[in-house]
Amino acid sequence: MTTRRKFLQLSALTSALGVLLPSSAKASTKSNSPIVVSTWEHGLPANAAAWNVLSSGGLAIDAVEAGVRIPEADPEVRTVGYGGYPDSEGNVTLDACIMDENMNCGSVAYLQGIKHPISVARRVMDKTPHVMLVGEGAKAFALQQGFIEENLLTAEAKTDWKNWLKTRKVQQINIENHDTIGMLALDKKGNLSGACTTSGAAYKLPGRVGDSPIIGSGLYVDNEVGAATATGMGELMMKTVGCHLVVELMRQGASPEEACKGAVERIALKLGDYKVFQVGFLALNKQGEYGAHCIQPGFNYAVHDGNGAQLIDGKSLLKGA
Ligand code: GLY
């Protein structure tokens, strides 16, 4: 049978039944039990904050905002918010986006001097007719909304940057260079939301923006189907609109893990240099099932549901040295 015929049959079946096909992904305890998942080990404390919201009946959108604010404020997390690696000129520039169950979304990019870009993105979503504000405009909006301007370059990040200036070696996001937090949550009402926030690639060219604030690339939520977020070298997600692809694969019947694997395979098929980069996708569907896939070994993700917290290794396309 041709792939197209198989696809059409699958689509007809799923739409006739009005449900997704059975999935091999890991599952939460029961449908509509709250759950939150997020990228990397820094997702553990972030999930705990999100779980406080979810377990008391709060909304997924409030949970993801509260959750990712934890690494944004933590100077030990060197790839998100305060304490993040600066660009090549020593400026910390932040990108973030947020999306709810009604396709509402907000985003900021190249934002400087504001510790919580995710909350500015939320204000863009809630208070403006726009989706995305960037640079000085985003900062002016944040200040007008009452956010405080702060120096985000910590002494440690400044020292690392000055050391980097001695060689100016180009940094690429790979397995040694963990990054973005992407978070997805399902609340007690069965609604999905997501958030994604990062300081981006270390020592990037001034003005560079990655996938994390781009709806469809670093985050996508479709409340009928599921949600996806991404971490790693943003340019690869931007070239493939990776998170939108993951959600569309779930719509066609793929489990979250299968959908993430499909997006990683699309990158491998289309982008010749993928082997030197890390990319990780994480997905959560409407049933509370979750899964991930990445290019290189080493990507992990945090899960918090009624059974407690765990950290899980994502399966990878490449098997490592
Ligand atoms: N994934 C984060 C970035 O590329 O900026």
Coordinates of C-alpha atoms and ligand atoms in Angstrom, one line a residue:
M1 CA 0.0 0.0 0.0
T2 CA 1.3 3.4 -0.8
T3 CA 2.2 5.8 2.0
R4 CA -0.4 8.2 0.8
R5 CA -3.1 5.6 0.8
K6 CA -2.1 4.4 4.3
F7 CA -2.2 8.0 5.5
L8 CA -5.7 8.6 4.0
Q9 CA -7.0 5.4 5.6
L10 CA -5.5 6.4 8.9
S11 CA -6.9 9.9 8.7
A12 CA -10.4 8.6 7.8
L13 CA -10.3 6.1 10.6
T14 CA -9.2 8.6 13.3
S15 CA -11.7 11.2 12.2
A16 CA -14.5 8.7 12.0
L17 CA -13.8 7.5 15.5
G18 CA -13.0 11.0 16.7
V19 CA -10.1 9.7 18.7
L20 CA -6.4 9.2 18.4
L21 CA -5.1 5.7 17.6
P22 CA -3.8 3.6 20.4
S23 CA -0.4 4.8 21.5
S24 CA 2.7 3.2 22.7
A25 CA 3.7 6.2 24.7
K26 CA 4.0 6.4 28.4
A27 CA 0.7 7.4 30.0
S28 CA -0.4 9.3 33.1
T29 CA -2.7 7.5 35.6
K30 CA -5.9 8.4 33.9
S31 CA -7.4 10.7 31.3
N32 CA -7.6 14.3 32.5
S33 CA -5.4 13.7 35.5
P34 CA -3.1 16.8 35.7
I35 CA 0.4 16.3 34.5
V36 CA 3.4 18.6 33.6
V37 CA 6.4 17.7 31.6
S38 CA 9.5 19.8 30.8
T39 CA 12.9 19.7 29.3
W40 CA 16.1 18.8 31.1
E41 CA 16.9 18.4 34.8
H42 CA 16.1 22.0 35.5
G43 CA 12.6 20.9 34.7
L44 CA 12.3 19.1 38.1
P45 CA 12.0 22.2 40.3
A46 CA 10.1 24.0 37.5
N47 CA 7.6 21.1 37.4
A48 CA 7.2 21.2 41.2
A49 CA 6.1 24.9 40.9
A50 CA 3.7 24.0 38.1
W51 CA 2.4 21.1 40.0
N52 CA 1.4 23.3 42.9
V53 CA -0.9 25.1 40.5
L54 CA -2.2 22.0 38.8
S55 CA -2.8 20.0 41.9
S56 CA -4.9 22.7 43.4
G57 CA -7.1 22.9 40.4
G58 CA -5.3 25.7 38.7
L59 CA -5.2 26.3 34.9
A60 CA -2.5 24.8 32.7
I61 CA -1.6 28.3 31.4
D62 CA -0.9 29.5 35.0
A63 CA 1.0 26.4 35.8
V64 CA 3.4 26.6 32.9
E65 CA 4.1 30.3 33.5
A66 CA 4.7 29.7 37.3
G67 CA 6.9 26.7 36.4
V68 CA 9.3 28.2 34.0
R69 CA 9.8 31.3 36.1
I70 CA 11.9 29.0 38.5
P71 CA 14.8 28.5 36.1
E72 CA 14.4 32.0 34.7
A73 CA 15.2 33.4 38.2
D74 CA 18.0 30.8 39.0
P75 CA 21.5 32.1 38.2
E76 CA 22.8 28.5 38.3
V77 CA 20.8 27.7 35.2
R78 CA 23.1 29.2 32.7
T79 CA 20.8 28.9 29.6
V80 CA 17.6 30.5 30.8
G81 CA 16.9 34.0 32.2
Y82 CA 19.0 35.6 34.9
G83 CA 22.5 34.2 34.8
G84 CA 22.2 33.0 31.2
Y85 CA 25.1 33.1 28.8
P86 CA 25.3 36.5 27.0
D87 CA 25.8 37.1 23.3
S88 CA 29.2 37.8 21.8
E89 CA 29.0 41.5 23.0
G90 CA 28.3 40.4 26.6
N91 CA 24.5 41.2 26.5
V92 CA 22.0 38.7 27.9
T93 CA 19.2 38.6 25.4
L94 CA 16.1 36.5 26.2
D95 CA 13.4 34.8 24.1
A96 CA 10.2 33.2 25.4
C97 CA 6.7 32.3 24.3
I98 CA 3.5 30.9 25.8
M99 CA 0.4 29.3 24.4
D100 CA -3.0 28.3 25.8
E101 CA -5.8 25.9 25.0
N102 CA -7.7 28.5 22.9
M103 CA -4.8 29.2 20.5
N104 CA -4.0 32.4 22.3
C105 CA -0.3 33.0 22.3
G106 CA 2.3 35.6 23.3
S107 CA 6.0 35.9 22.6
V108 CA 9.0 38.1 23.2
A109 CA 12.4 38.0 21.5
Y110 CA 15.7 39.7 22.0
L111 CA 14.5 41.1 25.3
Q112 CA 17.1 42.6 27.6
G113 CA 17.1 43.6 31.2
I114 CA 13.9 41.8 32.2
K115 CA 14.3 38.7 34.4
H116 CA 11.0 37.0 33.5
P117 CA 10.5 37.0 29.7
I118 CA 7.7 34.4 30.0
S119 CA 5.6 36.7 32.1
V120 CA 6.1 39.5 29.5
A121 CA 5.1 37.0 26.8
R122 CA 2.0 36.3 28.9
R123 CA 1.2 40.0 29.1
V124 CA 1.6 40.2 25.3
M125 CA -1.0 37.4 25.0
D126 CA -3.4 38.8 27.6
K127 CA -3.1 42.6 27.0
T128 CA -2.4 43.2 23.4
P129 CA -3.8 42.2 20.0
H130 CA -0.4 41.0 19.0
V131 CA 1.5 37.7 19.3
M132 CA 5.2 38.9 19.3
L133 CA 7.1 41.9 20.5
V134 CA 10.9 42.1 20.1
G135 CA 13.9 44.1 21.3
E136 CA 13.4 47.7 22.5
G137 CA 9.7 47.5 21.8
A138 CA 9.3 44.4 24.0
K139 CA 11.3 46.1 26.8
A140 CA 9.3 49.3 26.6
F141 CA 6.1 47.2 26.9
A142 CA 7.5 45.3 29.9
L143 CA 8.4 48.5 31.7
Q144 CA 5.1 50.0 30.9
Q145 CA 3.5 46.9 32.4
G146 CA 5.4 47.3 35.6
F147 CA 8.3 44.9 35.1
I148 CA 11.6 46.1 36.6
E149 CA 14.8 46.6 34.7
E150 CA 17.7 44.5 36.1
N151 CA 21.2 43.5 35.2
L152 CA 21.0 39.9 34.1
L153 CA 24.7 39.3 33.6
T154 CA 26.0 37.6 36.7
A155 CA 29.6 37.7 37.8
E156 CA 30.1 34.1 36.7
A157 CA 28.5 34.6 33.3
K158 CA 30.7 37.7 32.8
T159 CA 33.9 35.7 33.7
D160 CA 33.0 32.9 31.3
W161 CA 32.2 35.5 28.6
K162 CA 35.6 37.2 29.1
N163 CA 37.4 33.8 28.9
W164 CA 35.4 33.1 25.7
L165 CA 36.6 36.4 24.2
K166 CA 40.2 35.1 24.3
T167 CA 39.4 32.5 21.7
R168 CA 36.0 33.5 20.3
K169 CA 35.5 29.8 19.5
V170 CA 32.0 29.4 17.8
Q171 CA 29.7 27.6 20.2
Q172 CA 27.0 25.3 18.9
I173 CA 24.3 23.8 20.9
N174 CA 25.2 20.1 21.3
I175 CA 25.3 17.6 24.1
E176 CA 27.6 19.6 26.3
N177 CA 25.5 22.7 26.0
H178 CA 22.1 22.2 27.6
D179 CA 19.6 24.9 27.0
T180 CA 16.0 25.9 26.9
I181 CA 13.3 25.0 29.2
G182 CA 10.1 24.0 27.4
M183 CA 7.1 23.0 29.5
L184 CA 3.7 21.4 28.7
A185 CA 0.9 20.9 31.1
L186 CA -2.6 19.3 31.2
D187 CA -4.9 20.6 33.9
K188 CA -7.9 19.0 35.7
K189 CA -10.3 20.4 33.1
G190 CA -8.3 18.5 30.4
N191 CA -6.9 21.7 28.9
L192 CA -3.3 21.9 27.5
S193 CA -0.9 24.9 27.6
G194 CA 2.8 25.3 27.1
A195 CA 5.7 27.7 27.7
C196 CA 9.2 28.0 26.4
T197 CA 12.0 30.3 27.6
T198 CA 15.7 30.6 27.0
S199 CA 18.8 32.9 26.8
G200 CA 19.6 31.1 23.5
A201 CA 22.9 30.0 22.1
A202 CA 25.9 31.1 24.2
Y203 CA 27.9 34.0 22.6
K204 CA 25.5 34.2 19.7
L205 CA 25.8 37.0 17.1
P206 CA 24.0 40.1 18.5
G207 CA 20.4 40.1 17.3
R208 CA 20.2 36.3 16.9
V209 CA 16.9 34.8 17.8
G210 CA 16.3 31.1 18.0
D211 CA 13.3 28.8 17.9
S212 CA 12.1 29.3 21.5
P213 CA 9.9 32.4 21.0
I214 CA 8.6 31.2 17.6
I215 CA 5.1 29.7 17.8
G216 CA 5.3 26.4 15.9
S217 CA 9.1 26.1 16.1
G218 CA 9.9 26.1 19.9
L219 CA 6.3 25.5 21.1
Y220 CA 2.9 24.5 19.8
V221 CA -0.4 23.7 21.4
D222 CA -3.5 22.4 19.8
N223 CA -6.0 21.6 22.6
E224 CA -7.8 19.0 20.4
V225 CA -4.7 17.0 19.9
G226 CA -1.6 17.7 22.0
A227 CA 1.3 20.0 22.6
A228 CA 5.0 20.0 21.8
T229 CA 8.1 21.9 22.8
A230 CA 11.8 21.8 21.8
T231 CA 15.3 22.3 23.0
G232 CA 18.6 22.4 21.3
M233 CA 19.9 24.2 18.2
G234 CA 17.0 26.4 17.4
E235 CA 17.9 26.9 13.7
L236 CA 17.0 23.3 13.0
M237 CA 13.6 23.6 14.6
M238 CA 13.0 26.9 12.7
K239 CA 13.9 25.3 9.4
T240 CA 11.4 22.5 9.9
V241 CA 8.8 24.3 12.1
G242 CA 9.4 21.3 14.4
C243 CA 6.8 21.6 17.2
H244 CA 4.0 22.2 14.7
L245 CA 5.2 19.1 12.9
V246 CA 5.1 17.1 16.1
V247 CA 1.5 18.1 16.9
E248 CA 0.4 17.4 13.3
L249 CA 2.0 13.9 13.5
M250 CA 0.0 13.3 16.7
R251 CA -3.1 14.5 14.9
Q252 CA -2.5 11.7 12.4
G253 CA -2.4 9.1 15.1
A254 CA 1.2 9.1 16.2
S255 CA 2.0 8.7 19.9
P256 CA 3.9 11.6 21.5
E257 CA 7.2 9.6 21.3
E258 CA 6.5 8.6 17.7
A259 CA 5.7 12.1 16.7
C260 CA 8.9 13.5 18.3
K261 CA 10.9 10.8 16.5
G262 CA 9.2 11.7 13.3
A263 CA 10.3 15.3 13.7
V264 CA 13.9 14.3 14.5
E265 CA 13.9 12.1 11.4
R266 CA 12.6 15.0 9.3
I267 CA 15.5 17.1 10.5
A268 CA 17.9 14.2 9.7
L269 CA 16.4 13.8 6.2
K270 CA 16.4 17.5 5.3
L271 CA 19.4 19.1 7.1
G272 CA 22.7 17.6 6.2
D273 CA 24.7 18.9 9.2
Y274 CA 22.3 17.6 11.9
K275 CA 24.9 15.1 13.3
V276 CA 26.9 17.9 15.0
F277 CA 23.9 19.4 16.8
Q278 CA 21.5 18.4 19.6
V279 CA 17.8 18.8 19.2
G280 CA 15.2 17.4 21.6
F281 CA 11.4 17.3 21.2
L282 CA 9.0 16.7 24.0
A283 CA 5.3 16.1 23.5
L284 CA 2.2 15.7 25.6
N285 CA -1.2 14.6 24.2
K286 CA -4.7 15.3 25.2
Q287 CA -4.9 11.9 27.0
G288 CA -1.9 12.8 29.2
E289 CA 0.5 10.6 27.4
Y290 CA 4.0 11.9 26.9
G291 CA 7.2 11.1 25.0
A292 CA 10.4 12.6 23.6
H293 CA 13.1 12.0 21.1
C294 CA 16.4 13.7 20.3
I295 CA 19.4 13.6 17.9
Q296 CA 22.2 12.9 20.4
P297 CA 22.1 10.8 23.6
G298 CA 22.0 12.9 26.7
F299 CA 18.7 14.7 26.5
N300 CA 16.4 14.1 29.4
Y301 CA 13.0 15.5 30.6
A302 CA 11.2 15.9 33.8
V303 CA 7.6 14.6 34.5
H304 CA 5.4 15.4 37.4
D305 CA 1.9 13.9 37.9
G306 CA -0.1 12.3 40.7
N307 CA 2.6 9.6 41.0
G308 CA 5.3 12.2 41.9
A309 CA 8.3 13.5 40.0
Q310 CA 10.7 11.7 37.7
L311 CA 13.5 12.4 35.2
I312 CA 13.5 10.3 32.0
D313 CA 16.2 9.9 29.3
G314 CA 14.9 10.7 25.8
K315 CA 15.6 8.1 23.1
S316 CA 18.1 9.3 20.5
L317 CA 18.6 9.0 16.8
L318 CA 22.3 8.7 17.1
K319 CA 23.8 6.3 19.6
G320 CA 26.9 8.3 20.6
A321 CA 30.6 7.5 20.5
Ligands
GLY1 N1 16.7 26.4 21.5 C1 17.2 27.6 21.9 C2 17.9 28.4 20.9 O1 18.3 27.8 19.9 O2 18.0 29.6 21.1

